Amino acid sequence: DAGVTQSPTHLIKTRGQQVTLRCSPKSGHDTVSWYQQALGQGPQFIFQYYEEEERQRGNFPDRFSGHQFPNYSSELNVNALLLGDSALYLCASRRGQGSAEAFFGQGTRLTVV
Amino acid sequence: AQTVTQSQPEMSVQEAETVTLSCTYDTSESDYYLFWYKQPPSRQMILVIRQEAYKQQNATENRFSVNFQKAAKSFSLKISDSQLGDAAMYFCAYRREETSGSRLTFGEGTQLTVNP
């Protein structure tokens, strides 16, 4: 079982550019959530996808958007990058709703210069 | 909105000794889950232990146990017989299930150092 996999592991972008991060959930998982973790802080919830729809959204601007594909994998897109978008982006997957535990990937380290 | 507070930015413990990490949270709900996650330098968030709010019994997982005080909204983590591999950032997190889905709300973390 490969667990939750994220790509790329590191990324450097310039202010104003757009970026796409990818997440493949753990086998058997159909719900994917994205979190932003700034240096020295706890992760902040961005949004959650289930059945290819955005189910919940945190306090992030519309520059942050996502998508879930029929195979349950997901993408996080960020437009018009700001220096403050530099962070570790974590993907978490779980099986359905209810009490299931979430499993995290190793994250994508995004640096905006 | 729910909030989670970890008042200890850093803690240290001697190998083989016991350490307790503190966490408080704020919620008006009665049914929710609480978690402790460990994040080593590899960055991957690893679940250490979970507690369902409706359960009065404190959760335990080998050397890890919690002290869950629902009325006080307190959820501390005790690590017994500390090992060098326990050194990491520890995050307390809250989750409530809603019909639309769920989200984890994390505290700011406690950096644990284990001294040989």
PDB file of C-alpha atoms in Angstrom:
ATOM      1  CA  ASP A   1       0.000   0.000   0.000  1.00  0.00           C
ATOM      2  CA  ALA A   2       1.625   3.242  -1.194  1.00  0.00           C
ATOM      3  CA  GLY A   3      -0.205   5.461   1.269  1.00  0.00           C
ATOM      4  CA  VAL A   4      -0.933   9.071   0.360  1.00  0.00           C
ATOM      5  CA  THR A   5       1.450  10.370  -2.284  1.00  0.00           C
ATOM      6  CA  GLN A   6       2.008  13.977  -3.226  1.00  0.00           C
ATOM      7  CA  SER A   7       3.903  15.547  -6.088  1.00  0.00           C
ATOM      8  CA  PRO A   8       6.132  17.354  -6.492  1.00  0.00           C
ATOM      9  CA  THR A   9       7.999  17.276  -3.173  1.00  0.00           C
ATOM     10  CA  HIS A  10       9.536  20.707  -3.675  1.00  0.00           C
ATOM     11  CA  LEU A  11       8.663  23.585  -5.952  1.00  0.00           C
ATOM     12  CA  ILE A  12       9.937  27.121  -6.511  1.00  0.00           C
ATOM     13  CA  LYS A  13       7.698  29.643  -8.239  1.00  0.00           C
ATOM     14  CA  THR A  14       7.777  33.372  -8.945  1.00  0.00           C
ATOM     15  CA  ARG A  15       5.233  35.852  -7.640  1.00  0.00           C
ATOM     16  CA  GLY A  16       2.214  36.085  -9.927  1.00  0.00           C
ATOM     17  CA  GLN A  17       2.630  32.613 -11.361  1.00  0.00           C
ATOM     18  CA  GLN A  18       0.211  29.731 -11.045  1.00  0.00           C
ATOM     19  CA  VAL A  19       0.938  26.340  -9.478  1.00  0.00           C
ATOM     20  CA  THR A  20      -0.719  22.914  -9.428  1.00  0.00           C
ATOM     21  CA  LEU A  21      -0.061  20.383  -6.681  1.00  0.00           C
ATOM     22  CA  ARG A  22      -1.173  16.774  -6.922  1.00  0.00           C
ATOM     23  CA  CYS A  23      -2.327  14.148  -4.447  1.00  0.00           C
ATOM     24  CA  SER A  24      -3.081  10.446  -4.816  1.00  0.00           C
ATOM     25  CA  PRO A  25      -5.059   9.129  -1.856  1.00  0.00           C
ATOM     26  CA  LYS A  26      -4.395   5.939   0.028  1.00  0.00           C
ATOM     27  CA  SER A  27      -5.946   2.861  -1.601  1.00  0.00           C
ATOM     28  CA  GLY A  28      -9.635   2.598  -0.735  1.00  0.00           C
ATOM     29  CA  HIS A  29      -9.920   6.254   0.292  1.00  0.00           C
ATOM     30  CA  ASP A  30     -12.335   8.569  -1.494  1.00  0.00           C
ATOM     31  CA  THR A  31     -12.170  11.794   0.506  1.00  0.00           C
ATOM     32  CA  VAL A  32      -9.290  14.224   0.113  1.00  0.00           C
ATOM     33  CA  SER A  33      -8.489  17.329   2.158  1.00  0.00           C
ATOM     34  CA  TRP A  34      -5.804  19.948   1.653  1.00  0.00           C
ATOM     35  CA  TYR A  35      -3.980  21.906   4.342  1.00  0.00           C
ATOM     36  CA  GLN A  36      -1.488  24.770   4.278  1.00  0.00           C
ATOM     37  CA  GLN A  37       1.254  24.733   6.905  1.00  0.00           C
ATOM     38  CA  ALA A  38       3.330  27.896   7.198  1.00  0.00           C
ATOM     39  CA  LEU A  39       6.748  27.572   8.794  1.00  0.00           C
ATOM     40  CA  GLY A  40       6.490  27.073  12.554  1.00  0.00           C
ATOM     41  CA  GLN A  41       2.703  26.898  12.573  1.00  0.00           C
ATOM     42  CA  GLY A  42      -0.019  24.293  12.623  1.00  0.00           C
ATOM     43  CA  PRO A  43      -1.739  23.242   9.399  1.00  0.00           C
ATOM     44  CA  GLN A  44      -4.701  25.305   8.219  1.00  0.00           C
ATOM     45  CA  PHE A  45      -7.615  23.651   6.394  1.00  0.00           C
ATOM     46  CA  ILE A  46      -8.065  24.764   2.784  1.00  0.00           C
ATOM     47  CA  PHE A  47     -10.847  22.507   1.465  1.00  0.00           C
ATOM     48  CA  GLN A  48     -12.192  18.969   1.292  1.00  0.00           C
ATOM     49  CA  TYR A  49     -13.341  16.975  -1.742  1.00  0.00           C
ATOM     50  CA  TYR A  50     -15.712  14.028  -1.766  1.00  0.00           C
ATOM     51  CA  GLU A  51     -17.487  12.519  -4.776  1.00  0.00           C
ATOM     52  CA  GLU A  52     -15.696  15.048  -6.987  1.00  0.00           C
ATOM     53  CA  GLU A  53     -17.291  17.998  -5.210  1.00  0.00           C
ATOM     54  CA  GLU A  54     -15.890  20.576  -2.801  1.00  0.00           C
ATOM     55  CA  ARG A  55     -17.687  19.780   0.459  1.00  0.00           C
ATOM     56  CA  GLN A  56     -16.092  22.179   2.895  1.00  0.00           C
ATOM     57  CA  ARG A  57     -13.845  25.190   2.533  1.00  0.00           C
ATOM     58  CA  GLY A  58     -11.634  27.029   4.968  1.00  0.00           C
ATOM     59  CA  ASN A  59     -10.865  30.730   5.071  1.00  0.00           C
ATOM     60  CA  PHE A  60      -8.818  30.922   1.889  1.00  0.00           C
ATOM     61  CA  PRO A  61      -9.295  33.277  -1.088  1.00  0.00           C
ATOM     62  CA  ASP A  62     -10.658  32.182  -4.438  1.00  0.00           C
ATOM     63  CA  ARG A  63      -7.097  32.055  -5.773  1.00  0.00           C
ATOM     64  CA  PHE A  64      -7.061  28.623  -4.157  1.00  0.00           C
ATOM     65  CA  SER A  65      -9.094  26.093  -6.116  1.00  0.00           C
ATOM     66  CA  GLY A  66      -9.168  22.364  -6.443  1.00  0.00           C
ATOM     67  CA  HIS A  67     -10.452  19.386  -8.261  1.00  0.00           C
ATOM     68  CA  GLN A  68     -11.090  15.731  -7.582  1.00  0.00           C
ATOM     69  CA  PHE A  69     -10.985  13.170 -10.363  1.00  0.00           C
ATOM     70  CA  PRO A  70     -13.064   9.982 -10.753  1.00  0.00           C
ATOM     71  CA  ASN A  71     -10.121   7.927  -9.444  1.00  0.00           C
ATOM     72  CA  TYR A  72     -10.267  10.078  -6.245  1.00  0.00           C
ATOM     73  CA  SER A  73      -6.951  11.801  -6.878  1.00  0.00           C
ATOM     74  CA  SER A  74      -6.947  15.542  -6.377  1.00  0.00           C
ATOM     75  CA  GLU A  75      -5.262  18.743  -7.467  1.00  0.00           C
ATOM     76  CA  LEU A  76      -4.746  22.010  -5.634  1.00  0.00           C
ATOM     77  CA  ASN A  77      -4.349  25.071  -7.834  1.00  0.00           C
ATOM     78  CA  VAL A  78      -3.116  28.435  -6.644  1.00  0.00           C
ATOM     79  CA  ASN A  79      -3.277  31.455  -8.968  1.00  0.00           C
ATOM     80  CA  ALA A  80      -1.467  34.782  -8.764  1.00  0.00           C
ATOM     81  CA  LEU A  81       1.042  33.496  -6.227  1.00  0.00           C
ATOM     82  CA  LEU A  82       2.054  35.756  -3.351  1.00  0.00           C
ATOM     83  CA  LEU A  83       5.157  35.513  -1.194  1.00  0.00           C
ATOM     84  CA  GLY A  84       2.840  34.581   1.680  1.00  0.00           C
ATOM     85  CA  ASP A  85       1.751  31.445  -0.152  1.00  0.00           C
ATOM     86  CA  SER A  86       5.154  29.920   0.621  1.00  0.00           C
ATOM     87  CA  ALA A  87       4.359  26.918   2.840  1.00  0.00           C
ATOM     88  CA  LEU A  88       4.147  23.166   3.128  1.00  0.00           C
ATOM     89  CA  TYR A  89       0.968  21.906   1.485  1.00  0.00           C
ATOM     90  CA  LEU A  90      -0.365  18.698   2.988  1.00  0.00           C
ATOM     91  CA  CYS A  91      -2.896  16.337   1.498  1.00  0.00           C
ATOM     92  CA  ALA A  92      -4.911  13.985   3.698  1.00  0.00           C
ATOM     93  CA  SER A  93      -7.203  11.163   2.633  1.00  0.00           C
ATOM     94  CA  ARG A  94      -9.798   9.032   4.379  1.00  0.00           C
ATOM     95  CA  ARG A  95     -12.518   6.538   3.561  1.00  0.00           C
ATOM     96  CA  GLY A  96     -15.873   8.275   3.228  1.00  0.00           C
ATOM     97  CA  GLN A  97     -17.287  10.395   6.007  1.00  0.00           C
ATOM     98  CA  GLY A  98     -17.946   9.472   9.623  1.00  0.00           C
ATOM     99  CA  SER A  99     -15.291   8.424  12.073  1.00  0.00           C
ATOM    100  CA  ALA A 100     -12.613   7.271   9.658  1.00  0.00           C
ATOM    101  CA  GLU A 101      -9.098   8.464  10.377  1.00  0.00           C
ATOM    102  CA  ALA A 102      -7.223  10.695   7.981  1.00  0.00           C
ATOM    103  CA  PHE A 103      -3.816   9.722   6.604  1.00  0.00           C
ATOM    104  CA  PHE A 104      -1.392  12.394   5.473  1.00  0.00           C
ATOM    105  CA  GLY A 105       1.113  12.602   2.664  1.00  0.00           C
ATOM    106  CA  GLN A 106       4.614  14.028   3.074  1.00  0.00           C
ATOM    107  CA  GLY A 107       3.588  17.327   1.587  1.00  0.00           C
ATOM    108  CA  THR A 108       4.789  19.664  -1.126  1.00  0.00           C
ATOM    109  CA  ARG A 109       7.139  22.451  -0.065  1.00  0.00           C
ATOM    110  CA  LEU A 110       6.232  25.527  -2.131  1.00  0.00           C
ATOM    111  CA  THR A 111       8.576  28.505  -2.164  1.00  0.00           C
ATOM    112  CA  VAL A 112       7.439  31.716  -3.848  1.00  0.00           C
ATOM    113  CA  VAL A 113      10.217  34.152  -4.748  1.00  0.00           C
TER     114      VAL A 113
ATOM    115  CA  ALA B   1     -15.452  28.641  15.442  1.00  0.00           C
ATOM    116  CA  GLN B   2     -13.447  25.942  17.117  1.00  0.00           C
ATOM    117  CA  THR B   3      -9.976  26.790  18.352  1.00  0.00           C
ATOM    118  CA  VAL B   4      -7.161  24.619  19.673  1.00  0.00           C
ATOM    119  CA  THR B   5      -4.432  26.011  21.919  1.00  0.00           C
ATOM    120  CA  GLN B   6      -1.086  24.465  22.788  1.00  0.00           C
ATOM    121  CA  SER B   7       0.599  26.670  25.360  1.00  0.00           C
ATOM    122  CA  GLN B   8       3.990  24.945  25.309  1.00  0.00           C
ATOM    123  CA  PRO B   9       5.972  25.859  22.171  1.00  0.00           C
ATOM    124  CA  GLU B  10       8.873  23.659  23.325  1.00  0.00           C
ATOM    125  CA  MET B  11       9.333  20.813  25.767  1.00  0.00           C
ATOM    126  CA  SER B  12      12.264  18.572  26.589  1.00  0.00           C
ATOM    127  CA  VAL B  13      12.544  15.234  28.366  1.00  0.00           C
ATOM    128  CA  GLN B  14      15.292  12.818  29.303  1.00  0.00           C
ATOM    129  CA  GLU B  15      15.297   9.478  27.573  1.00  0.00           C
ATOM    130  CA  ALA B  16      13.226   6.885  29.491  1.00  0.00           C
ATOM    131  CA  GLU B  17      11.362   9.539  31.474  1.00  0.00           C
ATOM    132  CA  THR B  18       7.778  10.785  31.170  1.00  0.00           C
ATOM    133  CA  VAL B  19       6.554  14.016  29.618  1.00  0.00           C
ATOM    134  CA  THR B  20       3.108  15.578  29.321  1.00  0.00           C
ATOM    135  CA  LEU B  21       2.055  17.900  26.506  1.00  0.00           C
ATOM    136  CA  SER B  22      -0.889  20.215  27.089  1.00  0.00           C
ATOM    137  CA  CYS B  23      -3.800  21.121  24.831  1.00  0.00           C
ATOM    138  CA  THR B  24      -7.018  23.040  25.368  1.00  0.00           C
ATOM    139  CA  TYR B  25      -9.798  23.611  22.905  1.00  0.00           C
ATOM    140  CA  ASP B  26     -12.941  25.633  22.554  1.00  0.00           C
ATOM    141  CA  THR B  27     -16.174  24.270  21.114  1.00  0.00           C
ATOM    142  CA  SER B  28     -19.888  24.479  21.756  1.00  0.00           C
ATOM    143  CA  GLU B  29     -20.440  20.987  20.369  1.00  0.00           C
ATOM    144  CA  SER B  30     -20.808  17.814  22.420  1.00  0.00           C
ATOM    145  CA  ASP B  31     -19.859  15.228  19.804  1.00  0.00           C
ATOM    146  CA  TYR B  32     -16.391  15.479  18.288  1.00  0.00           C
ATOM    147  CA  TYR B  33     -12.990  13.829  18.007  1.00  0.00           C
ATOM    148  CA  LEU B  34      -9.618  14.858  19.376  1.00  0.00           C
ATOM    149  CA  PHE B  35      -6.251  13.778  18.045  1.00  0.00           C
ATOM    150  CA  TRP B  36      -2.560  14.031  18.712  1.00  0.00           C
ATOM    151  CA  TYR B  37      -0.381  13.993  15.605  1.00  0.00           C
ATOM    152  CA  LYS B  38       3.402  13.735  15.428  1.00  0.00           C
ATOM    153  CA  GLN B  39       5.364  15.490  12.687  1.00  0.00           C
ATOM    154  CA  PRO B  40       9.038  14.475  12.468  1.00  0.00           C
ATOM    155  CA  PRO B  41      11.521  16.268  10.178  1.00  0.00           C
ATOM    156  CA  SER B  42      10.292  14.058   7.340  1.00  0.00           C
ATOM    157  CA  ARG B  43       7.191  16.334   7.450  1.00  0.00           C
ATOM    158  CA  GLN B  44       4.621  13.534   7.304  1.00  0.00           C
ATOM    159  CA  MET B  45       1.874  13.939   9.873  1.00  0.00           C
ATOM    160  CA  ILE B  46       1.496  10.683  11.820  1.00  0.00           C
ATOM    161  CA  LEU B  47      -1.481   9.901  14.023  1.00  0.00           C
ATOM    162  CA  VAL B  48      -0.399   9.117  17.590  1.00  0.00           C
ATOM    163  CA  ILE B  49      -3.719   8.715  19.376  1.00  0.00           C
ATOM    164  CA  ARG B  50      -7.392   9.650  19.060  1.00  0.00           C
ATOM    165  CA  GLN B  51     -10.224  10.204  21.518  1.00  0.00           C
ATOM    166  CA  GLU B  52     -13.959  10.238  20.863  1.00  0.00           C
ATOM    167  CA  ALA B  53     -15.672  12.854  22.991  1.00  0.00           C
ATOM    168  CA  TYR B  54     -18.533  10.542  23.933  1.00  0.00           C
ATOM    169  CA  LYS B  55     -16.119   8.063  25.523  1.00  0.00           C
ATOM    170  CA  GLN B  56     -15.302   8.718  29.163  1.00  0.00           C
ATOM    171  CA  GLN B  57     -12.366   6.333  29.189  1.00  0.00           C
ATOM    172  CA  ASN B  58      -9.039   7.897  28.272  1.00  0.00           C
ATOM    173  CA  ALA B  59      -7.413   6.474  25.145  1.00  0.00           C
ATOM    174  CA  THR B  60      -4.074   4.656  25.367  1.00  0.00           C
ATOM    175  CA  GLU B  61      -1.686   3.401  22.697  1.00  0.00           C
ATOM    176  CA  ASN B  62       1.333   1.617  24.123  1.00  0.00           C
ATOM    177  CA  ARG B  63       3.525   4.338  25.710  1.00  0.00           C
ATOM    178  CA  PHE B  64       1.086   7.102  24.759  1.00  0.00           C
ATOM    179  CA  SER B  65      -1.980   8.019  26.793  1.00  0.00           C
ATOM    180  CA  VAL B  66      -4.278  11.001  27.095  1.00  0.00           C
ATOM    181  CA  ASN B  67      -6.006  12.798  29.919  1.00  0.00           C
ATOM    182  CA  PHE B  68      -9.324  13.935  28.445  1.00  0.00           C
ATOM    183  CA  GLN B  69     -11.261  16.389  30.594  1.00  0.00           C
ATOM    184  CA  LYS B  70     -14.389  17.222  28.589  1.00  0.00           C
ATOM    185  CA  ALA B  71     -15.864  19.786  30.966  1.00  0.00           C
ATOM    186  CA  ALA B  72     -12.557  21.617  31.180  1.00  0.00           C
ATOM    187  CA  LYS B  73     -11.984  21.187  27.404  1.00  0.00           C
ATOM    188  CA  SER B  74      -8.529  19.844  28.077  1.00  0.00           C
ATOM    189  CA  PHE B  75      -6.728  17.059  26.202  1.00  0.00           C
ATOM    190  CA  SER B  76      -3.164  16.351  27.324  1.00  0.00           C
ATOM    191  CA  LEU B  77      -0.780  13.732  25.945  1.00  0.00           C
ATOM    192  CA  LYS B  78       1.480  11.700  28.227  1.00  0.00           C
ATOM    193  CA  ILE B  79       4.494   9.949  26.744  1.00  0.00           C
ATOM    194  CA  SER B  80       6.004   7.341  29.037  1.00  0.00           C
ATOM    195  CA  ASP B  81       9.486   5.833  28.745  1.00  0.00           C
ATOM    196  CA  SER B  82      10.463   8.490  26.196  1.00  0.00           C
ATOM    197  CA  GLN B  83      12.622   7.351  23.311  1.00  0.00           C
ATOM    198  CA  LEU B  84      14.919   9.293  20.993  1.00  0.00           C
ATOM    199  CA  GLY B  85      12.534   8.545  18.148  1.00  0.00           C
ATOM    200  CA  ASP B  86       9.765  10.458  19.946  1.00  0.00           C
ATOM    201  CA  ALA B  87      11.514  13.740  19.174  1.00  0.00           C
ATOM    202  CA  ALA B  88       9.238  15.660  16.828  1.00  0.00           C
ATOM    203  CA  MET B  89       6.656  18.419  16.600  1.00  0.00           C
ATOM    204  CA  TYR B  90       3.388  17.339  18.222  1.00  0.00           C
ATOM    205  CA  PHE B  91       0.056  18.790  17.178  1.00  0.00           C
ATOM    206  CA  CYS B  92      -3.256  18.580  18.977  1.00  0.00           C
ATOM    207  CA  ALA B  93      -6.262  18.600  16.631  1.00  0.00           C
ATOM    208  CA  TYR B  94     -10.053  18.751  16.817  1.00  0.00           C
ATOM    209  CA  ARG B  95     -12.558  17.371  14.342  1.00  0.00           C
ATOM    210  CA  ARG B  96     -16.313  17.424  14.208  1.00  0.00           C
ATOM    211  CA  GLU B  97     -18.295  15.489  11.618  1.00  0.00           C
ATOM    212  CA  GLU B  98     -20.922  17.485   9.745  1.00  0.00           C
ATOM    213  CA  THR B  99     -23.288  16.423   6.969  1.00  0.00           C
ATOM    214  CA  SER B 100     -21.189  18.447   4.524  1.00  0.00           C
ATOM    215  CA  GLY B 101     -17.911  16.876   5.619  1.00  0.00           C
ATOM    216  CA  SER B 102     -15.278  17.572   8.230  1.00  0.00           C
ATOM    217  CA  ARG B 103     -12.040  19.395   8.868  1.00  0.00           C
ATOM    218  CA  LEU B 104      -9.186  19.124  11.319  1.00  0.00           C
ATOM    219  CA  THR B 105      -8.432  22.211  13.399  1.00  0.00           C
ATOM    220  CA  PHE B 106      -4.848  22.132  14.651  1.00  0.00           C
ATOM    221  CA  GLY B 107      -3.027  23.849  17.469  1.00  0.00           C
ATOM    222  CA  GLU B 108       0.287  25.636  16.936  1.00  0.00           C
ATOM    223  CA  GLY B 109       2.337  22.642  17.983  1.00  0.00           C
ATOM    224  CA  THR B 110       4.837  21.668  20.684  1.00  0.00           C
ATOM    225  CA  GLN B 111       8.412  20.856  19.705  1.00  0.00           C
ATOM    226  CA  LEU B 112       9.565  17.902  21.801  1.00  0.00           C
ATOM    227  CA  THR B 113      13.268  17.269  22.348  1.00  0.00           C
ATOM    228  CA  VAL B 114      14.432  13.973  23.858  1.00  0.00           C
ATOM    229  CA  ASN B 115      17.830  14.147  25.531  1.00  0.00           C
ATOM    230  CA  PRO B 116      19.981  10.990  25.728  1.00  0.00           C
TER     231      PRO B 116
END
